[in-house]
Coordinates of C-alpha atoms in Angstrom, one line a residue:
M1003 CA -18.5 32.9 41.2
S1004 CA -18.2 31.3 37.8
S1005 CA -16.6 28.0 37.0
Y1006 CA -14.8 27.1 33.8
G1007 CA -14.6 23.6 32.4
C1008 CA -11.3 22.3 31.2
V1009 CA -11.2 21.7 27.5
R1010 CA -8.6 19.3 26.2
P1011 CA -6.5 20.5 23.3
P1012 CA -7.1 18.8 19.9
A1013 CA -5.1 15.6 19.5
Y1014 CA -5.0 14.0 16.1
V1015 CA -2.8 12.8 13.2
R1016 CA -2.5 15.3 10.3
D1017 CA -0.2 13.1 8.2
C1018 CA 1.8 10.0 8.7
I1019 CA 4.2 7.4 7.5
I1020 CA 3.1 3.7 7.2
R1021 CA 5.7 1.0 7.2
N1022 CA 4.9 -2.6 6.3
D1023 CA 7.0 -4.9 8.5
S1024 CA 4.7 -7.9 7.9
D1025 CA 5.8 -10.8 5.8
G1026 CA 3.5 -10.0 2.8
H1027 CA 1.6 -7.5 0.7
V1028 CA -1.1 -5.4 2.5
Q1029 CA -4.0 -3.2 1.4
I1030 CA -4.5 -0.2 3.7
R1031 CA -7.7 1.8 3.9
L1032 CA -7.3 5.1 5.6
I1033 CA -10.5 6.7 6.9
Y1034 CA -10.7 10.4 7.8
E1035 CA -13.0 12.3 10.2
S1036 CA -16.1 13.7 8.7
S1037 CA -17.8 17.0 9.7
P1038 CA -21.1 18.7 9.3
E1039 CA -19.5 21.1 6.7
D1040 CA -18.7 17.9 4.6
N1041 CA -22.3 16.7 5.0
N1042 CA -20.8 14.0 7.4
S1043 CA -19.6 12.0 4.4
T1044 CA -16.7 9.7 5.2
S1045 CA -13.5 10.3 3.2
H1046 CA -11.0 7.5 2.6
S1047 CA -8.0 6.5 0.5
V1048 CA -6.5 3.1 -0.3
V1049 CA -2.8 2.3 -0.4
H1050 CA -1.1 -1.0 -1.4
L1051 CA 2.3 -1.8 0.2
G1052 CA 4.6 -4.7 -0.4
Q1053 CA 6.7 -6.3 2.3
G1054 CA 9.2 -3.8 3.7
Q1055 CA 7.7 -0.9 1.9
I1056 CA 7.0 2.6 3.3
H1057 CA 4.3 5.1 2.3
R1058 CA 3.9 8.7 3.2
V1059 CA 0.3 9.7 3.7
D1060 CA -0.2 13.4 3.1
E1061 CA -2.7 15.4 5.1
K1062 CA -6.3 15.4 3.8
I1063 CA -7.4 19.0 3.1
V1064 CA -11.0 19.9 2.3
D1065 CA -11.7 23.1 0.5
H1066 CA -14.8 24.9 1.7
G1067 CA -14.5 27.8 -0.7
S1068 CA -13.5 30.7 1.6
W1069 CA -11.6 28.4 4.0
T1070 CA -9.9 25.0 4.2
A1071 CA -9.9 22.4 6.9
V1072 CA -7.8 19.3 7.7
Q1073 CA -9.6 16.0 8.1
P1074 CA -7.9 14.1 10.9
L1075 CA -7.0 10.4 10.3
Q1076 CA -9.6 8.3 12.3
R1077 CA -9.0 4.7 11.4
I1078 CA -6.5 2.5 9.6
E1079 CA -7.9 -0.8 8.2
V1080 CA -5.4 -3.4 6.9
T1081 CA -6.1 -6.5 4.8
R1082 CA -3.2 -8.9 4.4
S1083 CA -2.7 -11.0 1.3
D1084 CA -3.9 -14.1 3.3
G1085 CA -7.3 -12.3 3.9
Q1086 CA -6.5 -11.5 7.6
T1087 CA -7.9 -8.1 8.6
M1088 CA -6.9 -5.7 11.4
H1089 CA -7.6 -2.1 12.3
L1090 CA -6.5 0.7 14.5
A1091 CA -8.7 3.6 15.5
A1092 CA -8.2 7.0 17.0
P1093 CA -7.4 8.0 19.6
F1094 CA -4.0 6.6 18.6
E1095 CA -1.5 5.6 21.3
G1096 CA 0.9 8.4 22.1
V1097 CA -1.0 11.1 20.2
N1098 CA -1.6 13.8 22.8
T1099 CA -1.6 16.9 20.5
V1100 CA -1.9 17.6 16.7
V1101 CA 1.0 15.6 15.1
R1102 CA 2.7 15.3 11.8
N1103 CA 4.9 12.5 10.4
W1104 CA 3.5 10.0 12.8
L1105 CA 4.8 6.5 12.2
F1106 CA 2.4 3.5 12.1
V1107 CA 4.0 0.0 11.7
I1108 CA 2.1 -2.9 10.3
E1109 CA 3.3 -6.3 11.7
N1110 CA 1.9 -9.8 11.1
G1111 CA -0.8 -9.5 13.7
T1112 CA -1.0 -5.9 14.6
I1113 CA -0.8 -2.2 13.7
K1114 CA 1.4 -0.1 16.0
S1115 CA 1.2 3.6 16.7
T1116 CA 4.9 4.2 17.3
G1117 CA 5.5 7.9 17.3
R1118 CA 7.1 10.6 15.3
S1119 CA 9.0 9.5 12.3
S1120 CA 12.5 10.9 12.0

């Protein structure tokens, strides 16, 4: 008799919307998952958002020549204009499968994983 282990389906953010509901300017550093095919090098991008602004973050595609792969979002690091820092790391609350257009909201003291953006 053989037994099979249960493997959970992938659960990650492909692309997202970030909304700055804080009372000031923020710098956002988005860090993406690395893989052996990428020599385990970390990939990131930086976004600046003013109070009340929204930014759409496109998926991060890596070209491996004969095939491409998506690098899932792994961590969001925020630095506020007053120097306060905060971060949110995967697994993100509410993400139970591969998702697109996921909304993250930056508030004065926190970053919230809020769900699909409409």
